[in-house]
PDB file of C-alpha atoms in Angstrom:
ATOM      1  CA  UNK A 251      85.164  95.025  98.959  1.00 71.00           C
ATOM      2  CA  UNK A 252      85.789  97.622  96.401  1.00 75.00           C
ATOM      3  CA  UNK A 253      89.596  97.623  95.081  1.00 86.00           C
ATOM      4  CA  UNK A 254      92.253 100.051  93.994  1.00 91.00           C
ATOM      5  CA  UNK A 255      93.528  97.734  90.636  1.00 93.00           C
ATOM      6  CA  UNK A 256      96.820  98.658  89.157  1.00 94.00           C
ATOM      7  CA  UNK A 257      98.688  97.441  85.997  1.00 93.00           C
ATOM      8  CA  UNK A 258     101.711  95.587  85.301  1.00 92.00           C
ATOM      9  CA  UNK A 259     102.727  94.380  88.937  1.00 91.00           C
ATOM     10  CA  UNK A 260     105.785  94.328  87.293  1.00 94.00           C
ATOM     11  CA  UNK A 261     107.529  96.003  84.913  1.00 96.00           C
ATOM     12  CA  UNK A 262     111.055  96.452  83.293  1.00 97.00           C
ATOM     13  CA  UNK A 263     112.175  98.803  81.392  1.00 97.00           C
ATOM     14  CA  UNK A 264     115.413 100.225  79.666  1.00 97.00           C
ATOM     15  CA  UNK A 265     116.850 102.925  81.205  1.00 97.00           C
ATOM     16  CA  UNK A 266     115.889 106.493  78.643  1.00 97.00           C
ATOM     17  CA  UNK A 267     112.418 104.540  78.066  1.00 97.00           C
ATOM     18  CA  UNK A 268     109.261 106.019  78.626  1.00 97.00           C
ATOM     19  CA  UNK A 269     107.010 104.011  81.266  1.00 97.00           C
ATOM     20  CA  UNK A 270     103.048 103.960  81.760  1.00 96.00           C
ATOM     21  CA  UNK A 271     102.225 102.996  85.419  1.00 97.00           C
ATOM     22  CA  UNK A 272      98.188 102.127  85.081  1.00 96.00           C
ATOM     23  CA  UNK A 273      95.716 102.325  88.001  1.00 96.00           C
ATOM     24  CA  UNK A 274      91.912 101.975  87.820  1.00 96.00           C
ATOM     25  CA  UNK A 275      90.723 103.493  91.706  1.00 94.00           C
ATOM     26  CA  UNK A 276      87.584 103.189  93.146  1.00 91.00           C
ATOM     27  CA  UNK A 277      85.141 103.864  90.962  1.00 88.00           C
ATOM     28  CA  UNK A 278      83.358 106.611  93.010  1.00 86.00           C
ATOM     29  CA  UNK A 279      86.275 108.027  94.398  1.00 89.00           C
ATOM     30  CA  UNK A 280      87.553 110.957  93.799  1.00 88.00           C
ATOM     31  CA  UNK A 281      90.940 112.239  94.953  1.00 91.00           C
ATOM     32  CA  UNK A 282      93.756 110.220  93.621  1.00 94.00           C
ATOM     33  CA  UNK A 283      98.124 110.118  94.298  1.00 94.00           C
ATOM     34  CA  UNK A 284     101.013 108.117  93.479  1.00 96.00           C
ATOM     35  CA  UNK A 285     103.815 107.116  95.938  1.00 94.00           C
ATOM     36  CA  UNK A 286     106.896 105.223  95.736  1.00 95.00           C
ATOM     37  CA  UNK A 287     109.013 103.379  97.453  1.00 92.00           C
ATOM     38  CA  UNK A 288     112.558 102.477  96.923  1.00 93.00           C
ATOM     39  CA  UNK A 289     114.013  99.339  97.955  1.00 88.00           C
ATOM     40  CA  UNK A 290     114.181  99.516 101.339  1.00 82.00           C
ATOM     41  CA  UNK A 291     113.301 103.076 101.812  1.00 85.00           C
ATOM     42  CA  UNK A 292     110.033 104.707 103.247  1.00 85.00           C
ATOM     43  CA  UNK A 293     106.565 105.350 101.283  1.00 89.00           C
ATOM     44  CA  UNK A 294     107.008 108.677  99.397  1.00 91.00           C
ATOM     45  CA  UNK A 295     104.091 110.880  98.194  1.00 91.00           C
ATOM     46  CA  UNK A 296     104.748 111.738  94.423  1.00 95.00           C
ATOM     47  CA  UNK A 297     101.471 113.575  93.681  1.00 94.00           C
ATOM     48  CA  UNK A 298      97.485 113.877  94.131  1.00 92.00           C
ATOM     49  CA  UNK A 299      94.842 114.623  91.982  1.00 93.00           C
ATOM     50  CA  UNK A 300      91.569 115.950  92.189  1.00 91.00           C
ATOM     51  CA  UNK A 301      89.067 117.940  89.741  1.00 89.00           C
ATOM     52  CA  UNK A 302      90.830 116.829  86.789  1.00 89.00           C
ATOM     53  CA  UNK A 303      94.035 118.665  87.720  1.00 93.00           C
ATOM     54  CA  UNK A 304      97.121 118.009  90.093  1.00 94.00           C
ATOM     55  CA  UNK A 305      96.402 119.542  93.981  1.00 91.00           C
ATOM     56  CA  UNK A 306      99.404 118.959  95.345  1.00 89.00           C
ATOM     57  CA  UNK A 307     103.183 117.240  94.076  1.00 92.00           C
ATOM     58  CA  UNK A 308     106.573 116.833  95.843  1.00 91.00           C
ATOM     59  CA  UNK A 309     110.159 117.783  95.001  1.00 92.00           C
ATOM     60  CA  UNK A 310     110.307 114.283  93.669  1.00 94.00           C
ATOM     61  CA  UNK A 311     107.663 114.883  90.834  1.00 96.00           C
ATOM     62  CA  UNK A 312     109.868 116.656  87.986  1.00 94.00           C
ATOM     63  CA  UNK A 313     109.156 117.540  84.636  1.00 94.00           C
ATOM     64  CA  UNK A 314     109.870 113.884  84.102  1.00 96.00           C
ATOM     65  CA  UNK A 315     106.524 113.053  85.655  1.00 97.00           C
ATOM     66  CA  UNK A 316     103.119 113.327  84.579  1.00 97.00           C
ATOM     67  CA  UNK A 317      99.690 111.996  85.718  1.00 97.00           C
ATOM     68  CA  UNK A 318      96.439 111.969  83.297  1.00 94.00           C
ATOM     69  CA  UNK A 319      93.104 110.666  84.158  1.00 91.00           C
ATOM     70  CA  UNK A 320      92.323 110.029  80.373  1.00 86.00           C
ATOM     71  CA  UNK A 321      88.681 108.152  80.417  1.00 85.00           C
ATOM     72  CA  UNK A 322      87.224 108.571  83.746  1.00 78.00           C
ATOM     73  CA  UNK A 323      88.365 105.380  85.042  1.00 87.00           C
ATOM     74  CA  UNK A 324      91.879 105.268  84.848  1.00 93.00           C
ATOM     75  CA  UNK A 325      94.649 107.029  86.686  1.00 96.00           C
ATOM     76  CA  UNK A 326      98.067 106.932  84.907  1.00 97.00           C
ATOM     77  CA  UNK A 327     101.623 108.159  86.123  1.00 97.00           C
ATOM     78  CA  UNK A 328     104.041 108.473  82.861  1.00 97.00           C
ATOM     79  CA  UNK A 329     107.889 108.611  83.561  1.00 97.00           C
ATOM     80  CA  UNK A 330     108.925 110.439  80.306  1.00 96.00           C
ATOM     81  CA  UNK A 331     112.637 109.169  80.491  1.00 94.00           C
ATOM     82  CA  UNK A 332     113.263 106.826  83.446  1.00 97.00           C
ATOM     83  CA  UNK A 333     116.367 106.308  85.079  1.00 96.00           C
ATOM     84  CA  UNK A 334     117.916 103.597  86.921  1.00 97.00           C
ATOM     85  CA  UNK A 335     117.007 105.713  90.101  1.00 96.00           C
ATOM     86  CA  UNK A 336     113.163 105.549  89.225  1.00 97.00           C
ATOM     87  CA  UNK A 337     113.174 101.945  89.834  1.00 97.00           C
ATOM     88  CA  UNK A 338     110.754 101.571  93.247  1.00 96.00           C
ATOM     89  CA  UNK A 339     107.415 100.200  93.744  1.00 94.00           C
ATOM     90  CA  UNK A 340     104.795 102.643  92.622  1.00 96.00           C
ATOM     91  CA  UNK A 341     101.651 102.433  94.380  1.00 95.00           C
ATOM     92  CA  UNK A 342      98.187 104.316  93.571  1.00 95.00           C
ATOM     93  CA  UNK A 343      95.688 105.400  95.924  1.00 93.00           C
ATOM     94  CA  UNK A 344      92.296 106.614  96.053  1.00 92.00           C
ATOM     95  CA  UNK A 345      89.813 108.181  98.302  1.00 88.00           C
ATOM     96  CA  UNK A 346      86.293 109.213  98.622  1.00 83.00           C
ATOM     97  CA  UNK A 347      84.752 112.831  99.532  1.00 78.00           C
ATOM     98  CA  UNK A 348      85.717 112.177 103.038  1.00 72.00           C
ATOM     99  CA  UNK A 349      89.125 111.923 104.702  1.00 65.00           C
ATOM    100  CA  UNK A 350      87.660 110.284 107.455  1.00 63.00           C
ATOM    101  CA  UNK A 351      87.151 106.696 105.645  1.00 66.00           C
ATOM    102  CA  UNK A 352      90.848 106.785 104.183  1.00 75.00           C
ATOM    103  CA  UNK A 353      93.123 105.602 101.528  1.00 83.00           C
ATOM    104  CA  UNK A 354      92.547 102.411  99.626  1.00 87.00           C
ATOM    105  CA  UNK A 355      96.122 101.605  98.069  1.00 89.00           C
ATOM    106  CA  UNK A 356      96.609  98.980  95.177  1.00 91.00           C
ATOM    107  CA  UNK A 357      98.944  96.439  95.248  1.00 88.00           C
ATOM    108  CA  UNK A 358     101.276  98.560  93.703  1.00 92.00           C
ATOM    109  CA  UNK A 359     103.774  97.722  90.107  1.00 95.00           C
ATOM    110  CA  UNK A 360     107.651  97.358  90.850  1.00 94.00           C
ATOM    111  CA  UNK A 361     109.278  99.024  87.950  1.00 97.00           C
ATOM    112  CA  UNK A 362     112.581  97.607  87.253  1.00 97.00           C
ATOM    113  CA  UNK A 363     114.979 100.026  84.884  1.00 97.00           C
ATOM    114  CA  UNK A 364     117.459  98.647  83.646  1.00 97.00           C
TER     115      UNK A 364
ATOM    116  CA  UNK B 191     104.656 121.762 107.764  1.00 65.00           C
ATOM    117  CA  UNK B 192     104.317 118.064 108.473  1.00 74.00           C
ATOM    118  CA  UNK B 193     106.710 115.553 109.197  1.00 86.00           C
ATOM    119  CA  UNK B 194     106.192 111.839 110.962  1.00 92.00           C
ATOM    120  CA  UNK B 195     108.754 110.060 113.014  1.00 95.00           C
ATOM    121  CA  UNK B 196     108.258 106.539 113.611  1.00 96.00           C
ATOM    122  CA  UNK B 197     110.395 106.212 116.689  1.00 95.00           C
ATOM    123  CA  UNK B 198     111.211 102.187 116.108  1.00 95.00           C
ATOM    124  CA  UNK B 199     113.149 100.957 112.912  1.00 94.00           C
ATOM    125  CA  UNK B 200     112.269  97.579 114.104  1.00 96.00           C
ATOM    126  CA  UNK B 201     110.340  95.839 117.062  1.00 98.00           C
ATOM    127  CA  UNK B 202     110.522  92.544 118.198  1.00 98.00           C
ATOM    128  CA  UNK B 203     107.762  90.681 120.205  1.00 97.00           C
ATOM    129  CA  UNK B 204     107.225  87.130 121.696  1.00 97.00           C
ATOM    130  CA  UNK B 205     103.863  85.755 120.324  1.00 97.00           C
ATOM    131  CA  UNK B 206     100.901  87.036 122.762  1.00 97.00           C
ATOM    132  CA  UNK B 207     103.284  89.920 124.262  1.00 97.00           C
ATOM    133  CA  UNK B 208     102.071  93.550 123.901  1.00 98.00           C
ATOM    134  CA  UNK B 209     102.933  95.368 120.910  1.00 98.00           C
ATOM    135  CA  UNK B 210     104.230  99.425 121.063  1.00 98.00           C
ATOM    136  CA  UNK B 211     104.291 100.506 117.906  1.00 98.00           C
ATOM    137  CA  UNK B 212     106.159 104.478 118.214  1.00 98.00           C
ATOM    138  CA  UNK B 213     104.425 107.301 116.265  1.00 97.00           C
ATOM    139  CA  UNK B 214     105.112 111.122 116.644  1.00 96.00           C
ATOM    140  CA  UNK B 215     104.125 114.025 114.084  1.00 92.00           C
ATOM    141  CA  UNK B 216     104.047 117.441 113.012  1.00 88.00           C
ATOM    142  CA  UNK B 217     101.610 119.131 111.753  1.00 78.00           C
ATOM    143  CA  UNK B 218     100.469 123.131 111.220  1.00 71.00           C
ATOM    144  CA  UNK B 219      96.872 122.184 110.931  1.00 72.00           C
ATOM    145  CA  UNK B 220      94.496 119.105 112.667  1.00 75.00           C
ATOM    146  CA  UNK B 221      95.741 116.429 111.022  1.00 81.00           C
ATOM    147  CA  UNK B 222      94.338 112.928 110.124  1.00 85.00           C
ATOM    148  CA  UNK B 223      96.657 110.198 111.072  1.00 89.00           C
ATOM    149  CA  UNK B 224      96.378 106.596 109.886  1.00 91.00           C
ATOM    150  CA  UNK B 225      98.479 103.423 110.413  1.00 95.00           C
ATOM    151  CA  UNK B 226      99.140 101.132 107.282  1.00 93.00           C
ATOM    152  CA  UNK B 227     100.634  97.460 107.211  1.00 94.00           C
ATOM    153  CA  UNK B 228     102.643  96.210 104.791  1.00 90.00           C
ATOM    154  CA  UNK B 229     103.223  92.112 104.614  1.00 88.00           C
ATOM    155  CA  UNK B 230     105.829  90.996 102.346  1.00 81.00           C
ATOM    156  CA  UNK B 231     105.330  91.682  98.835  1.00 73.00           C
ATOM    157  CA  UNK B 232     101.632  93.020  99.439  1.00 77.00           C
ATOM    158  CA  UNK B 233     100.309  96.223  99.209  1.00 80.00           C
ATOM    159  CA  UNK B 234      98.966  98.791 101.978  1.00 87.00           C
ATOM    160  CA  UNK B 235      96.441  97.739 104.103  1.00 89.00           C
ATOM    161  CA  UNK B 236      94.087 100.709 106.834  1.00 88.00           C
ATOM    162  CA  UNK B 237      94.595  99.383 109.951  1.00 92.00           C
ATOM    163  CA  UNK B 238      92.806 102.436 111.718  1.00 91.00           C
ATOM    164  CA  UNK B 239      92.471 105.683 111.001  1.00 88.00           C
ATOM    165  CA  UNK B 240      91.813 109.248 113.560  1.00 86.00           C
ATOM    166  CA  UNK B 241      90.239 111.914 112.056  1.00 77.00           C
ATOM    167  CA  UNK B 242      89.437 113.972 114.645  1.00 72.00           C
ATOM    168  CA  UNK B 243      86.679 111.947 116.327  1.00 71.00           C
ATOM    169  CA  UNK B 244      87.172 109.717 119.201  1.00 80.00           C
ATOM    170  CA  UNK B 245      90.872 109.977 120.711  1.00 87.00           C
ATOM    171  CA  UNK B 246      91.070 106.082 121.019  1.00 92.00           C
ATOM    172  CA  UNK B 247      90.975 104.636 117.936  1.00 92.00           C
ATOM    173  CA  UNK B 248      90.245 101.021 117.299  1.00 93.00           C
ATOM    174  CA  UNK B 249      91.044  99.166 114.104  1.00 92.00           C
ATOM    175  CA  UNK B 250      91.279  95.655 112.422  1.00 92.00           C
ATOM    176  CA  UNK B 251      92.759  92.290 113.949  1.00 93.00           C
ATOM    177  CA  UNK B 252      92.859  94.070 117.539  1.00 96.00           C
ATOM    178  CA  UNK B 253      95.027  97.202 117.016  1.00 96.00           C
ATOM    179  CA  UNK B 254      93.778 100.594 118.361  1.00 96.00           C
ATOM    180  CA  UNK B 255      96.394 103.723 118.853  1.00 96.00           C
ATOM    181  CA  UNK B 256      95.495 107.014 120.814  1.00 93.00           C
ATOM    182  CA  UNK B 257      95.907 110.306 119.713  1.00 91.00           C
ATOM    183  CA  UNK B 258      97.649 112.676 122.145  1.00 92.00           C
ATOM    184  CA  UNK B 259      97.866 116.208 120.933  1.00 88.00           C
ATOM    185  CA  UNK B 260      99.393 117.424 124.017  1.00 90.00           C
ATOM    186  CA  UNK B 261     102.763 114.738 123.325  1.00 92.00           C
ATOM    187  CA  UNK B 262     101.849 114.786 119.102  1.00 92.00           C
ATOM    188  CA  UNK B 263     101.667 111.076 119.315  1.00 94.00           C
ATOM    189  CA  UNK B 264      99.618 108.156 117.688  1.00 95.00           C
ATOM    190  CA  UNK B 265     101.409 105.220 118.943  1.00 97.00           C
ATOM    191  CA  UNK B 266      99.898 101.852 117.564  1.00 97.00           C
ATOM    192  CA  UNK B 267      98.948  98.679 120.041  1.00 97.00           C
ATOM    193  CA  UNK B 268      97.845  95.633 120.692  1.00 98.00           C
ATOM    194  CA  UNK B 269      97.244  93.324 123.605  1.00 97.00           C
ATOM    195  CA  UNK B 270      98.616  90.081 122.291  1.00 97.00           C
ATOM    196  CA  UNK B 271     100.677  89.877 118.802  1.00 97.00           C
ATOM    197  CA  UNK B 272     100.359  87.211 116.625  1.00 96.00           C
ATOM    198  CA  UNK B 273     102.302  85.480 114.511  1.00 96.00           C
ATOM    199  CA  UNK B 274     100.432  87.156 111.402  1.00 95.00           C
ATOM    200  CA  UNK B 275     101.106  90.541 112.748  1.00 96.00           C
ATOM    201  CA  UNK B 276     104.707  90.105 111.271  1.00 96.00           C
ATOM    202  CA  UNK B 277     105.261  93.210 108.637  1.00 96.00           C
ATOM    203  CA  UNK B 278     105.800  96.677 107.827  1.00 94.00           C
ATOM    204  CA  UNK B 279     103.762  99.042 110.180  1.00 96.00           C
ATOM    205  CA  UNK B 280     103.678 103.006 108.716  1.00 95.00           C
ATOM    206  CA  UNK B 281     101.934 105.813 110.361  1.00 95.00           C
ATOM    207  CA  UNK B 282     100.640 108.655 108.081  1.00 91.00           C
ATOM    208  CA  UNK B 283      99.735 112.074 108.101  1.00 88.00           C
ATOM    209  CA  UNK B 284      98.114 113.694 106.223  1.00 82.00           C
ATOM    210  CA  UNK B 285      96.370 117.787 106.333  1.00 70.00           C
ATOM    211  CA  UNK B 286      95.055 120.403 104.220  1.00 63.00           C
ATOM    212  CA  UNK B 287      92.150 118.420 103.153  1.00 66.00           C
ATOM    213  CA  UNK B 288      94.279 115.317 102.350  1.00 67.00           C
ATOM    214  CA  UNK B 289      95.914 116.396  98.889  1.00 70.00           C
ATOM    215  CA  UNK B 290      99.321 115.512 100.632  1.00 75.00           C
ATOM    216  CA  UNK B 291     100.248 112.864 103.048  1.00 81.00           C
ATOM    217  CA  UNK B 292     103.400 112.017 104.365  1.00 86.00           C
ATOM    218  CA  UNK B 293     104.599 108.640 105.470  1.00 90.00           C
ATOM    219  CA  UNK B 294     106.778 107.581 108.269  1.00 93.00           C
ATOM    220  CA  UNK B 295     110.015 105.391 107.803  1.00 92.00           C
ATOM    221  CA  UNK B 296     108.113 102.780 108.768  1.00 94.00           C
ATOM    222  CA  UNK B 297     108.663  99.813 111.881  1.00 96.00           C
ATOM    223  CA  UNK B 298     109.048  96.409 111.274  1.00 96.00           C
ATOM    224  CA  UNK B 299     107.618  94.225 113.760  1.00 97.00           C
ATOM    225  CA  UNK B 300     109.078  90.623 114.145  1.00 97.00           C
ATOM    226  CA  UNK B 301     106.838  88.241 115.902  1.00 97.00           C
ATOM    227  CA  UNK B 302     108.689  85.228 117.536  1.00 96.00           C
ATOM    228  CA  UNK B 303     107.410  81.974 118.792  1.00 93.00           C
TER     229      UNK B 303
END
């Protein structure tokens, strides 16, 4: 069964460091998002994708933030500066044309700053 | 604008008991609703998903929920639980053509034996 793949499962950073969170959807799919979720806090939609540009973001997605699909296959969230707050499980998701078969997560990277 | 409320932080269930998994939403347009699991350390798994179909949903390892527009619910079951069915249980919604989708809290089922 096809598979959302995403890159480190874990990873720790210093805290002022930039961070690349890499994700490699579906390969035919094509709407992507981020979410995170704190410790022990609820699944939080960061931002989708589609067409090349963002559709929609949250509050949560500041200028900090960015997302880039830079070779057709891989979706990447940057985290120009992070914070200690950032640290969370990220997870990517994709889906195809239709809503109606739904999201295929990855097995999302815990990012650790430090 | 859309909001979920799963109405259970955590459920707890004797093994082959009923499970009642508490779902209600908001939502300006027809939304699509899903229901995720979460075991420990995994990612997010479909269970089901309603999309404006069939009203009685059925999904993997013997879960179905119902939407009810009239009481804006999509409350997640299952006959007997299982020991397996221990983890995190979100419910989703999602509208506009799916460029945003919010998650509930979440309910964490505990199975005993």
């Amino acid at each position: 069964e096809p598979e959302v793949t995403q890159t480190p499962s874990h990873q720790v950073t210093q805290m002022g460091q930039e961070v690349i969170l890499r994700c490699v959807p579906i390969s035919n799919h094509l709407y992507f998002y981020w979410y995170r979720q704190i410790l022990g806090q609820k699944v939080e939609f960061l931002v989708s994708f589609y067409n090349n540009e963002i559709s929609e973001k949250s509050e949560i997605f500041d200028d900090q933030f960015s997302v880039e699909r830079p070779d057709g296959s891989n979706f990447t969230l940057k985290i120009r500066s992070t914070k200690l707050e950032d640290s969370a499980m990220y997870f990517c998701a994709s889906r195809g044309d239709h809503e109606e078969y739904g999201y295929t997560f990855g097995s999302g990277t815990r990012l650790t700053v430090v | 604008a859309q909001s979920v409320t799963q109405l259970d932080s955590h459920v707890s269930v004797s093994e082959g008991t009923p499970v009642l998994l508490r779902c209600n939403y908001s939502s300006s347009y027809s939304p699509s609703l899903f229901w995720y699991v979460q075991h420990p350390n995994k990612g997010l798994q479909l269970l089901l998903k309603y999309t404006s179909a069939a009203t009685l949903v059925k999904g993997i390892n013997g879960f179905e929920a119902e939407f009810k527009k009239s009481e804006t619910s999509f409350h997640l079951t299952k006959p007997s639980a299982h020991m397996s069915d221990a983890a995190e249980y979100f419910c989703v919604v999602s509208e506009g053509g799916g460029f945003k989708t919010i998650f509930g809290a979440g309910t964490r089922l505990f199975v005993k034996a």
